[in-house]
Coordinates of N, CA and C and ligand atoms in Angstrom, one line a residue:
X1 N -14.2 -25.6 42.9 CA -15.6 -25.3 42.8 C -16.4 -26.2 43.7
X2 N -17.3 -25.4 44.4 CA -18.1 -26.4 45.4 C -19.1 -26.7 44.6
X3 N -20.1 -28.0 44.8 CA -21.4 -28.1 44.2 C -22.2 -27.6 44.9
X4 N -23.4 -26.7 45.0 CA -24.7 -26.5 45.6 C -25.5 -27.2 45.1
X5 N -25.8 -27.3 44.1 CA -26.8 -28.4 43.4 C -26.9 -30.2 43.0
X6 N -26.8 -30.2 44.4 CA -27.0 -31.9 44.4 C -28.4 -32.4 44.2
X7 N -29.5 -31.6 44.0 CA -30.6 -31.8 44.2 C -31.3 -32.2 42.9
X8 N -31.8 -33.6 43.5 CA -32.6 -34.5 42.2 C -33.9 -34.0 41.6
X9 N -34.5 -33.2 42.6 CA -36.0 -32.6 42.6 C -35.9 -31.8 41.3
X10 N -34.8 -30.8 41.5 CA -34.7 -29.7 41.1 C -34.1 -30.2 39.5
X11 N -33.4 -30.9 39.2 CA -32.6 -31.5 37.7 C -33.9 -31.9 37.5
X12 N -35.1 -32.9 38.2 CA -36.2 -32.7 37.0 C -37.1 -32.0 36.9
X13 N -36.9 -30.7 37.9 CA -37.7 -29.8 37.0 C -37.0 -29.2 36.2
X14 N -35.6 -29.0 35.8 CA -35.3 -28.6 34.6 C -35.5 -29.1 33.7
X15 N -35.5 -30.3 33.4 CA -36.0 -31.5 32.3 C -37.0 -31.2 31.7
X16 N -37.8 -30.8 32.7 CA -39.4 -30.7 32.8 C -39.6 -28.9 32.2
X17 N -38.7 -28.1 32.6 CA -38.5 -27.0 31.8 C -38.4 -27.2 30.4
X18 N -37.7 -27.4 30.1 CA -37.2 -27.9 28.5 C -38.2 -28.4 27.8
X19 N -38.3 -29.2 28.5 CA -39.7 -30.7 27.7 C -40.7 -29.6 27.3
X20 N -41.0 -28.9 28.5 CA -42.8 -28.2 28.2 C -42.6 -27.3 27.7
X21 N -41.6 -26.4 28.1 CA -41.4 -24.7 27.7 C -40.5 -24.3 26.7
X22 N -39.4 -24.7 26.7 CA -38.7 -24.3 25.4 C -38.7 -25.6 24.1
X23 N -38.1 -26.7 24.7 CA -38.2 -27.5 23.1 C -39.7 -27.2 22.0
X24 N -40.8 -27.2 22.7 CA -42.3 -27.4 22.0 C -42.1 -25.9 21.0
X25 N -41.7 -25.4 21.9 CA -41.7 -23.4 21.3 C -40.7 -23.3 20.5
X26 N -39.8 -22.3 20.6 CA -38.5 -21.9 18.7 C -37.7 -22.1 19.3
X27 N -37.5 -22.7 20.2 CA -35.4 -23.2 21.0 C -35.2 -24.6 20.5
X28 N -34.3 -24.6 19.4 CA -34.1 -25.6 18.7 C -32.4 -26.0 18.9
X29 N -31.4 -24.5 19.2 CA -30.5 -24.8 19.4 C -29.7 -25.7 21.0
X30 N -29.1 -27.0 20.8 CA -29.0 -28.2 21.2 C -27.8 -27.5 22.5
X31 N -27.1 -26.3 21.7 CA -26.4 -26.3 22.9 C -27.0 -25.8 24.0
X32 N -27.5 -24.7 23.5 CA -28.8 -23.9 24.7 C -29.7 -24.6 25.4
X33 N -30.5 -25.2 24.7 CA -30.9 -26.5 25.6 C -30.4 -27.1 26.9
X34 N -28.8 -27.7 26.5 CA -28.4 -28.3 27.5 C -28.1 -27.3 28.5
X35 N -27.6 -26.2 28.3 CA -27.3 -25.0 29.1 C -28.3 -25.0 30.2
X36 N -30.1 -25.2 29.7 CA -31.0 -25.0 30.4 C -31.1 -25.9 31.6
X37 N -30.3 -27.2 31.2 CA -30.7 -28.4 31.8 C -29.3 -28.6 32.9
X38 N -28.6 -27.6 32.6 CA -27.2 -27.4 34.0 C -27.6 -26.2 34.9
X39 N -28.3 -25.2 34.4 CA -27.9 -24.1 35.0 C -28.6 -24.0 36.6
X40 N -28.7 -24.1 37.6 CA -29.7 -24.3 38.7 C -30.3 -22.8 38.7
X41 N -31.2 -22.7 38.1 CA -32.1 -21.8 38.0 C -33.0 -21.2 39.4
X42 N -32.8 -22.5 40.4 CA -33.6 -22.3 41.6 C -32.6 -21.4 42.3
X43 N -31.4 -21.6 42.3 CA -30.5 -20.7 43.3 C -30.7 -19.4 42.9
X44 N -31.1 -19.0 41.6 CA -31.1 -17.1 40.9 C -32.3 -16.5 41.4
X45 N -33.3 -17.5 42.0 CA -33.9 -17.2 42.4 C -34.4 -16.5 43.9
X46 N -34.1 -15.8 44.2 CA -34.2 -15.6 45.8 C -35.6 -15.5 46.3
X47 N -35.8 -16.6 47.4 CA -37.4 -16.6 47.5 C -38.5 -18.1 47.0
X48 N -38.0 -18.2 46.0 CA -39.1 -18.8 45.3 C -39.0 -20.5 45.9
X49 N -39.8 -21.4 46.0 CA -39.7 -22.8 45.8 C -39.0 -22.8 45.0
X50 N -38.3 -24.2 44.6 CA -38.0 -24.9 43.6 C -39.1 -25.0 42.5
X51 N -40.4 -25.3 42.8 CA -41.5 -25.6 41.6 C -41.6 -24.0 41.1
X52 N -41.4 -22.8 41.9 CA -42.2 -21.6 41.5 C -40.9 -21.4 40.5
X53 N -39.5 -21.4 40.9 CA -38.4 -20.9 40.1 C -38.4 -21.4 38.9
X54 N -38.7 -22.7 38.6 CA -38.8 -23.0 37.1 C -40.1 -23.5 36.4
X55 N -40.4 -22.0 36.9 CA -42.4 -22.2 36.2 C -42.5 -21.4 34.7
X56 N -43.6 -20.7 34.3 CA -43.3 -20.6 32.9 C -43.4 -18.7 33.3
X57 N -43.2 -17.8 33.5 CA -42.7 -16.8 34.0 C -42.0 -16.1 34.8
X58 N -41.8 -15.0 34.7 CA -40.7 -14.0 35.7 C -41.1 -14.4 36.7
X59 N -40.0 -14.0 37.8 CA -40.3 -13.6 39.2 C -39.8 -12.8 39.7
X60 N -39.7 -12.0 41.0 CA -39.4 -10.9 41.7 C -38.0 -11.6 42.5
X61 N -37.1 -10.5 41.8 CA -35.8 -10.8 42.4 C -35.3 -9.9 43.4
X62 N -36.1 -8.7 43.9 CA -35.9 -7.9 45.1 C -35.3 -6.5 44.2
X63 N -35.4 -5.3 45.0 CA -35.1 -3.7 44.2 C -35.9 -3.6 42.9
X64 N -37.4 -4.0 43.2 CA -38.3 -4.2 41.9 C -37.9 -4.7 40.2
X65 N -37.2 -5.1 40.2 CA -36.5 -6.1 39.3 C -37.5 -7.7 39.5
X66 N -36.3 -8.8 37.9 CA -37.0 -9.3 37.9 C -36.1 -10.3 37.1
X67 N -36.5 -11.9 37.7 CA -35.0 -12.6 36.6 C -36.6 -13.2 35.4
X68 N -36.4 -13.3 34.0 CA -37.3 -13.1 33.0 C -37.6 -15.2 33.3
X69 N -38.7 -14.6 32.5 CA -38.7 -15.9 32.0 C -38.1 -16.8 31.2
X70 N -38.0 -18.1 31.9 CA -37.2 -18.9 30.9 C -36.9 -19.0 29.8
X71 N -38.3 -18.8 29.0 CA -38.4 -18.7 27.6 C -37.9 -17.6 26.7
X72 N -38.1 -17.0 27.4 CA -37.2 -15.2 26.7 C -35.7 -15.5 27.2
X73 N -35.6 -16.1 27.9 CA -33.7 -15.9 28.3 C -33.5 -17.1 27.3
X74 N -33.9 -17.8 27.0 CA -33.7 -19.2 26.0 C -33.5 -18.3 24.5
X75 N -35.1 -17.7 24.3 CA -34.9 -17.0 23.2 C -34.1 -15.9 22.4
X76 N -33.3 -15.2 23.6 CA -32.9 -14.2 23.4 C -31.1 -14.8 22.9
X77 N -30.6 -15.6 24.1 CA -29.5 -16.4 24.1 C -29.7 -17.4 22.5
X78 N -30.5 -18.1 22.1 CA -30.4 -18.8 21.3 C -30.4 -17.6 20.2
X79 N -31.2 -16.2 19.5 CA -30.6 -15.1 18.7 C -29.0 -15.2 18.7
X80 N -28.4 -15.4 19.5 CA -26.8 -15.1 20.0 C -26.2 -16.1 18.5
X81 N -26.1 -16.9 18.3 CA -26.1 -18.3 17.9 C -25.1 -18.2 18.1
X82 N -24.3 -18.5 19.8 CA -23.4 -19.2 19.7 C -22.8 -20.7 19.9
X83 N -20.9 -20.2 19.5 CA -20.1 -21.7 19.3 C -19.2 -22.3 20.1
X84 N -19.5 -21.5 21.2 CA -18.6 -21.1 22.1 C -17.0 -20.7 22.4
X85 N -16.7 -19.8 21.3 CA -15.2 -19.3 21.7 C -15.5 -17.8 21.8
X86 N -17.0 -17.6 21.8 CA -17.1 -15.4 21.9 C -16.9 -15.2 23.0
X87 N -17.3 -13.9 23.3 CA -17.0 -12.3 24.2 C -17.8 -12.2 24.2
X88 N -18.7 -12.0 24.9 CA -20.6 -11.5 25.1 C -20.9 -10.7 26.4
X89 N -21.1 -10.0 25.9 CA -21.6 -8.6 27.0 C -23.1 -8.4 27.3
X90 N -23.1 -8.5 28.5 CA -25.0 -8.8 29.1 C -25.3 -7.4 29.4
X91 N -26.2 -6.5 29.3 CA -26.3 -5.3 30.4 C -27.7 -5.8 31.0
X92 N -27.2 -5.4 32.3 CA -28.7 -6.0 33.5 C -28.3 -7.6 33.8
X93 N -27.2 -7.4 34.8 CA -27.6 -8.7 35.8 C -28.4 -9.1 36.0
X94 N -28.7 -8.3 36.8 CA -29.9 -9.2 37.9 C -29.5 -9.9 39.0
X95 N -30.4 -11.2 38.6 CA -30.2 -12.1 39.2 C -28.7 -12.8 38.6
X96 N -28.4 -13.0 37.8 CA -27.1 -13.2 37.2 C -28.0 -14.7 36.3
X97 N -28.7 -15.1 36.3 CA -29.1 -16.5 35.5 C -29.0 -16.2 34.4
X98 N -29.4 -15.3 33.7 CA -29.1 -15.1 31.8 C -27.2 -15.0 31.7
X99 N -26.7 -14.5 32.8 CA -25.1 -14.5 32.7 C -24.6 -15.9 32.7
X100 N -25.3 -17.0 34.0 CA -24.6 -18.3 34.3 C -25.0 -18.9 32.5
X101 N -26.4 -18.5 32.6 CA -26.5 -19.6 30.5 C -25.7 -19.0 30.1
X102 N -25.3 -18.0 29.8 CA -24.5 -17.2 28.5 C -22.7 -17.6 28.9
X103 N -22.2 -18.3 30.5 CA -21.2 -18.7 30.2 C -20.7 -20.0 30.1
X104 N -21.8 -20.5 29.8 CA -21.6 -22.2 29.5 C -21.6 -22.2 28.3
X105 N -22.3 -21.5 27.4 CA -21.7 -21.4 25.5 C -21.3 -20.4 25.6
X106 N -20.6 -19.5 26.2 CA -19.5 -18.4 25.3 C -18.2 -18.7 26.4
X107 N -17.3 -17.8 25.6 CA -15.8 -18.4 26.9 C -15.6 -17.4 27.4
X108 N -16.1 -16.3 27.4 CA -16.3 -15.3 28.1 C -17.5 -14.2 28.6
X109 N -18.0 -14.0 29.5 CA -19.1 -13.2 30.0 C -18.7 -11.9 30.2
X110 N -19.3 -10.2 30.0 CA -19.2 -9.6 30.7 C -19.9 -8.4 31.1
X111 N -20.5 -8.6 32.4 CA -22.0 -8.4 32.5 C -22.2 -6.9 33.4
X112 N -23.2 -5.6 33.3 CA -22.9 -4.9 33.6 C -24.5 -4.5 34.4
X113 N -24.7 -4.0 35.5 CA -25.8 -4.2 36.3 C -25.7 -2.4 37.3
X114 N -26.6 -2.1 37.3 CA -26.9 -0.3 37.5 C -27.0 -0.5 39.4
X115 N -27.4 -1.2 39.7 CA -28.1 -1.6 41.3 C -26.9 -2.4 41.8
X116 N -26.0 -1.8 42.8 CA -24.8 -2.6 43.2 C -25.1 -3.6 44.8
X117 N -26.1 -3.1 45.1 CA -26.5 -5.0 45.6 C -26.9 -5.8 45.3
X118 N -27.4 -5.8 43.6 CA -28.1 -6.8 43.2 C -26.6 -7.6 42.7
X119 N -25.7 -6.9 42.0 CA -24.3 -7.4 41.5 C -23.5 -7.9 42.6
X120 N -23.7 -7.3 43.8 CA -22.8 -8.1 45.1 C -22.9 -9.3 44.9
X121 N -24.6 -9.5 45.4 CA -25.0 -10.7 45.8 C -24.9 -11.9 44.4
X122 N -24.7 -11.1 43.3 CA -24.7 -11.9 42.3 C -23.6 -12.6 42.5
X123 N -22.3 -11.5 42.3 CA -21.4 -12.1 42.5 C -20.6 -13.3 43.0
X124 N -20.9 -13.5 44.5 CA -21.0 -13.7 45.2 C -21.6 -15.2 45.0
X125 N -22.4 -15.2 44.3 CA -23.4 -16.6 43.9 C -22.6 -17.2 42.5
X126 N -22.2 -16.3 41.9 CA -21.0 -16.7 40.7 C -19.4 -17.7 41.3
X127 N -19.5 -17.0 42.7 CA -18.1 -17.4 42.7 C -18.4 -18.9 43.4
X128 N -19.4 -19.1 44.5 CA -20.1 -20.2 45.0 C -20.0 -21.4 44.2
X129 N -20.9 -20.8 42.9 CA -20.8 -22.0 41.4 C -19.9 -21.9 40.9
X130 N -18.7 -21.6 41.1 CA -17.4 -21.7 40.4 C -17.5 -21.1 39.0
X131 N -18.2 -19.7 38.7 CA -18.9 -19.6 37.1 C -17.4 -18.8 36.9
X132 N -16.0 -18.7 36.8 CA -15.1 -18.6 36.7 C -14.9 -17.0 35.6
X133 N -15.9 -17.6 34.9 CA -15.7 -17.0 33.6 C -16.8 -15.9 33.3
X134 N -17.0 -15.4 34.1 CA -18.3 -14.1 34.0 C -17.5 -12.8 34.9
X135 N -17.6 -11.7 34.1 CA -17.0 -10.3 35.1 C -18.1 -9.3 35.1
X136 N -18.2 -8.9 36.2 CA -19.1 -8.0 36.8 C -18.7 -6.8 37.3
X137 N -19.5 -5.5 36.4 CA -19.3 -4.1 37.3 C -20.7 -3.5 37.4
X138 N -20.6 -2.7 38.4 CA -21.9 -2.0 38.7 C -22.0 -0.2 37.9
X139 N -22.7 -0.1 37.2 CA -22.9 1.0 36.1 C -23.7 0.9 35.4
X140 N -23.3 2.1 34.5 CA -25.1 2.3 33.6 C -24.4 1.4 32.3
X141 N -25.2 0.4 31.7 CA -24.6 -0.5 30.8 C -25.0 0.2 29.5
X142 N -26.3 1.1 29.3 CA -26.1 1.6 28.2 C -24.8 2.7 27.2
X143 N -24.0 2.6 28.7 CA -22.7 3.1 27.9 C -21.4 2.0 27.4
X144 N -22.0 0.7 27.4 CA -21.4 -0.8 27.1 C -20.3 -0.5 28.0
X145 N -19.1 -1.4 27.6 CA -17.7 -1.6 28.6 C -16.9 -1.6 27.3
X146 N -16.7 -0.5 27.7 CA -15.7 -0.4 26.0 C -14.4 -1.3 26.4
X147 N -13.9 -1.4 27.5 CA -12.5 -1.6 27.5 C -12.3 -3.3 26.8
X148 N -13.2 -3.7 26.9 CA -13.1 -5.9 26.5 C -14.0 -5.7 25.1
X149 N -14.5 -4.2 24.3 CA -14.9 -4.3 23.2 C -13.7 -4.9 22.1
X150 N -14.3 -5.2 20.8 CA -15.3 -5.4 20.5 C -16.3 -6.6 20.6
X151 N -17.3 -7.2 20.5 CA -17.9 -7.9 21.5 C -18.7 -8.8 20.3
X152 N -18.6 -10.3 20.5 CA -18.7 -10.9 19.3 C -20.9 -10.9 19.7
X153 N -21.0 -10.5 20.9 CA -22.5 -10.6 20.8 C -23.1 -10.1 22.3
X154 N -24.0 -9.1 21.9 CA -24.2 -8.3 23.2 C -25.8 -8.2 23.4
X155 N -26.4 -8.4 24.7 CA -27.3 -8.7 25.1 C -28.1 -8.0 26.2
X156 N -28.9 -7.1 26.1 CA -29.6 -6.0 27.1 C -31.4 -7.0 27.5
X157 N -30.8 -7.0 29.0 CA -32.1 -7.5 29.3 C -33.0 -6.9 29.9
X158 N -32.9 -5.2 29.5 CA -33.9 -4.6 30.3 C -34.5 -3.9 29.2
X159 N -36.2 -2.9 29.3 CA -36.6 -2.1 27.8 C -36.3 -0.8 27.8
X160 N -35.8 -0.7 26.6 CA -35.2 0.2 26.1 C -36.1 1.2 25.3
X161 N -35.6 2.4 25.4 CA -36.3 3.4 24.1 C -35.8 3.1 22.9
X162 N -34.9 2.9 22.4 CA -34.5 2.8 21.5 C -32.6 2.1 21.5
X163 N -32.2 2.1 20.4 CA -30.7 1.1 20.7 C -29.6 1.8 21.2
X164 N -29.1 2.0 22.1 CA -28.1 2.7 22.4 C -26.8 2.5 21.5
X165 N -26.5 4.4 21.2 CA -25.4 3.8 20.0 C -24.2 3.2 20.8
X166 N -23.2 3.7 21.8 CA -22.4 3.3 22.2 C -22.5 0.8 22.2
X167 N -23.5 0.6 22.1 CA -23.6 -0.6 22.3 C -23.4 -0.7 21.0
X168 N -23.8 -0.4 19.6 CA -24.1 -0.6 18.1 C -22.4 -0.4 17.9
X169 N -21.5 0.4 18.1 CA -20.4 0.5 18.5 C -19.4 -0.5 18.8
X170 N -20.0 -1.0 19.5 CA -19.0 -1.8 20.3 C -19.4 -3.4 19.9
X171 N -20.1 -3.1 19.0 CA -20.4 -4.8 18.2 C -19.4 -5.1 17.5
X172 N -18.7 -6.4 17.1 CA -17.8 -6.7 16.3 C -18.4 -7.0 15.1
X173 N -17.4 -7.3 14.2 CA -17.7 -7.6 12.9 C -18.6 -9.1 12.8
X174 N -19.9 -9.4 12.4 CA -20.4 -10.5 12.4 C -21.1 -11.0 13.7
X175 N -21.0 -9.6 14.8 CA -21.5 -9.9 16.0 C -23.2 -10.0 16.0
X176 N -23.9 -10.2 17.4 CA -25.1 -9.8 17.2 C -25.8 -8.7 18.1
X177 N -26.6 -8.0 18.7 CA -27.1 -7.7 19.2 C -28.5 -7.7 19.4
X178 N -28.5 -8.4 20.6 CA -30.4 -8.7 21.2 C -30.7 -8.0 22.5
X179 N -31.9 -6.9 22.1 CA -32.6 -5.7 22.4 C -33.9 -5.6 22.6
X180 N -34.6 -5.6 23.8 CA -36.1 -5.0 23.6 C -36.3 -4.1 23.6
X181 N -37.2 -3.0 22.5 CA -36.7 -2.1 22.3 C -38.4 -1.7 21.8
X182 N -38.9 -0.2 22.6 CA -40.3 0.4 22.8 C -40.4 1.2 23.7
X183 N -41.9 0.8 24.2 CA -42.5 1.7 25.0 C -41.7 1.0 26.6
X184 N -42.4 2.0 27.9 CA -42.2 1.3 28.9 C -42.9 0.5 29.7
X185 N -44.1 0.2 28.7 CA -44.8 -0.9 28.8 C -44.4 -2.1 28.0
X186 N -44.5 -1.9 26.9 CA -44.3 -3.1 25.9 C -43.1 -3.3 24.9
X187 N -42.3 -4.1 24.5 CA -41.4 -4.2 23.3 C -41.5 -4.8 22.3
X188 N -40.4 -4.7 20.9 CA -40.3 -5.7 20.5 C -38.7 -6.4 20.5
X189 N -38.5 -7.6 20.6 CA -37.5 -8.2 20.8 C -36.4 -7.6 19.3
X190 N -35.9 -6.9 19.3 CA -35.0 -6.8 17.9 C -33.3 -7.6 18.0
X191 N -33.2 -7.9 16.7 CA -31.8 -8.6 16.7 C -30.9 -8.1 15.6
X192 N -30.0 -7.3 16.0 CA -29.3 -6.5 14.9 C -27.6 -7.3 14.6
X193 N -27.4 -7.1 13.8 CA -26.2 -7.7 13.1 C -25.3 -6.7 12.6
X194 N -23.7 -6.8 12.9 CA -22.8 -5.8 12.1 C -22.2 -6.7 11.0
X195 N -22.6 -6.4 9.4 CA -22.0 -6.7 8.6 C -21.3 -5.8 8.1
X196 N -19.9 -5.6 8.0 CA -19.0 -4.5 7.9 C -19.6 -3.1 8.3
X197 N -20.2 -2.1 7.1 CA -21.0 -1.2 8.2 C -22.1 -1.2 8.1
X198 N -22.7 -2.4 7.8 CA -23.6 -2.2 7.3 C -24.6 -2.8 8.9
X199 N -25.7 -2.4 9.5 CA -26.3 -3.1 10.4 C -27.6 -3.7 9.4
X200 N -28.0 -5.2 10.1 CA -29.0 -5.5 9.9 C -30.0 -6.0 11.1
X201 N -31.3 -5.3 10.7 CA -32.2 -5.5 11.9 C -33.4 -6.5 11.4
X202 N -33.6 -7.5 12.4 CA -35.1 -8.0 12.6 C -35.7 -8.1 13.8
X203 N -37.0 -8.6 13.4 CA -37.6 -8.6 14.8 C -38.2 -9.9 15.2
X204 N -38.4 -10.2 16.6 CA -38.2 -11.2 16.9 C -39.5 -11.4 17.7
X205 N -40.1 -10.6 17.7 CA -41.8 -10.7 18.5 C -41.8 -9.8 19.6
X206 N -43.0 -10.1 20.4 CA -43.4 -8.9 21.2 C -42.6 -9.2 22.8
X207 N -42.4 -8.5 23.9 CA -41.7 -8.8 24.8 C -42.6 -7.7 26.2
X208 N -42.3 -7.9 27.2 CA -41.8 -7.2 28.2 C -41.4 -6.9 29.2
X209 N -40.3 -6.0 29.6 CA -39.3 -6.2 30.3 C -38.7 -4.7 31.0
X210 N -38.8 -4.8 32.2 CA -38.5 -3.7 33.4 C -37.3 -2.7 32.8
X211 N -37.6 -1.3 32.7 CA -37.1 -0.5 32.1 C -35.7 -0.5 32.4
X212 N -34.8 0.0 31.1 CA -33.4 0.4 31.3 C -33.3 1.3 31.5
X213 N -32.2 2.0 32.4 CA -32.4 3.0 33.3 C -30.8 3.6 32.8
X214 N -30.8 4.7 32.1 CA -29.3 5.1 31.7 C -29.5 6.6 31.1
X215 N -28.1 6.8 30.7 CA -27.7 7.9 29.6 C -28.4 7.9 28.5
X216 N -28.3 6.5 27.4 CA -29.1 5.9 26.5 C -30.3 5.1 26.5
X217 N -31.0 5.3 27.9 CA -31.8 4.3 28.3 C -33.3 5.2 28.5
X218 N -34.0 4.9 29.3 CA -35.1 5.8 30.2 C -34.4 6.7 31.2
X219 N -35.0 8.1 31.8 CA -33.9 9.1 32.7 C -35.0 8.0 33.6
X220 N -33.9 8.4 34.9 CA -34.5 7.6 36.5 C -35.9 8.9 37.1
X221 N -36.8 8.0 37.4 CA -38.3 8.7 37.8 C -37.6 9.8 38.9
X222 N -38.5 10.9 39.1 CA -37.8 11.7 40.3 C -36.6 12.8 40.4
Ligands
SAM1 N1 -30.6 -10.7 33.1 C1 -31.3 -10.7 34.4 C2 -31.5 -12.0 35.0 O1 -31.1 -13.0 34.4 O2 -31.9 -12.1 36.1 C3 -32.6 -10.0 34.2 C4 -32.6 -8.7 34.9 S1 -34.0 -7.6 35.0 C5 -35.1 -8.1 33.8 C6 -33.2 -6.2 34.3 C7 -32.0 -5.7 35.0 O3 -31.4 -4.6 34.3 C8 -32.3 -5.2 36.4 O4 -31.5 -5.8 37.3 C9 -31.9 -3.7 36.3 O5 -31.4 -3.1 37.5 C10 -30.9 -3.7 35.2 N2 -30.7 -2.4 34.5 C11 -31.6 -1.4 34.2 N3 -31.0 -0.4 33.6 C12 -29.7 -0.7 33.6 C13 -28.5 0.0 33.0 N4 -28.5 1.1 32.4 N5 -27.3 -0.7 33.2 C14 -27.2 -1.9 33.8 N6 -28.2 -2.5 34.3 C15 -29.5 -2.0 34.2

């Protein structure tokens, strides 16, 4: 593994992330945290300063997309509660930054992204940082990746109409699933649970986040 991030500037504006944006707010879990405080958030960024990449919202990651804000990628990952020996399935790369947090506490990533340049270049930025342990295909994620099911905790970072079953499916026993799930303006964050068959849903506040585009998803404009 090579290091890209030797940069002092940049470690405290992660600090400085944490301090202001997630500790104060509901990110209480210690491993996620530290996740915040490794992941070089500035490189997912394509474009941005260092100061603009770890400000308190999205930014434009190119193909009208968008890597979220820190605080929702904190919030969504901390729902997960992981311990790090799960299988966690992302749909919507992106930029790949909700993948690089999600493989520092789980031992496996595997992440599925509709736009096959945004996944090149991700890639490609995965293998740079040595993120070893994240796999990437380009397709419609609302049909999950059955083949590495069942999935101790699965994670859609784009908005949805509603839950795709093939993902409710492919949840393991005791798994979780975190979903924005609404209009194509606004969501709410929901967090479902497989207790034998039984699912359990809550909700996790209001959200918004650039449409998922699938089978199970929104049809594509046009
Ligand atoms: N997790 C990303 C990150 O950390 O940068 C955030 C990505 S952005 C908010 C949502 C992503 O979902 C976009 O890259 C979009 O192309 C992708 N997407 C939308 N519908 C999809 C689908 N059916 N399957 C896979 N990816 C999809």
């Amino acid at each position: 593994m090579y290091r890209v991030d030797g940069d002092q500037e940049a470690a405290r504006l992660r600090e400085e992330m944490v301090a202001r944006q997630l500790a104060p707010r509901r990110i209480r879990d210690r491993r996620v945290l530290a996740a915040f405080r490794e992941v070089p958030r500035h490189l997912f960024a394509p474009g941005a300063g260092p100061r603009e990449a770890y400000a308190d919202h999205p930014l434009p990651i190119g193909e009208g997309q968008t890597i979220s804000q820190p605080y929702m990628v904190a919030l969504m990952t901390q729902c997960l509660e992981l311990a790090g020996g799960e299988k966690v399935l992302e749909i919507g790369t992106g930029s790949g930054y909700q993948a690089a947090i999600l493989s520092r506490l789980a031992a496996r990533v595997y992440t599925v992204e509709r736009i096959a340049s945004l996944a090149e270049r991700t890639g490609d930025l995965f293998r740079r940082l040595g993120y070893e342990n994240i796999s990437i295909r380009v397709g419609d994620g609302t049909r999950g990746w059955p083949e590495f099911s069942p999935y101790d905790g699965i994670i859609v970072t784009a908005g949805s109409p509603g839950v795709p079953p093939p993902l409710v499916e492919q949840l393991g026993e005791g798994g979780k699933l975190v979903i924005p799930s609404g209009s194509g303006y606004s969501q709410r964050l929901l967090v479902l649970e497989r207790r034998g068959e039984k699912i359990i849903e809550r909700d996790e506040g209001g959200c918004v986040f650039v449409p998922l585009i699938g089978e199970y998803g929104w049809k594509e404009q046009g």
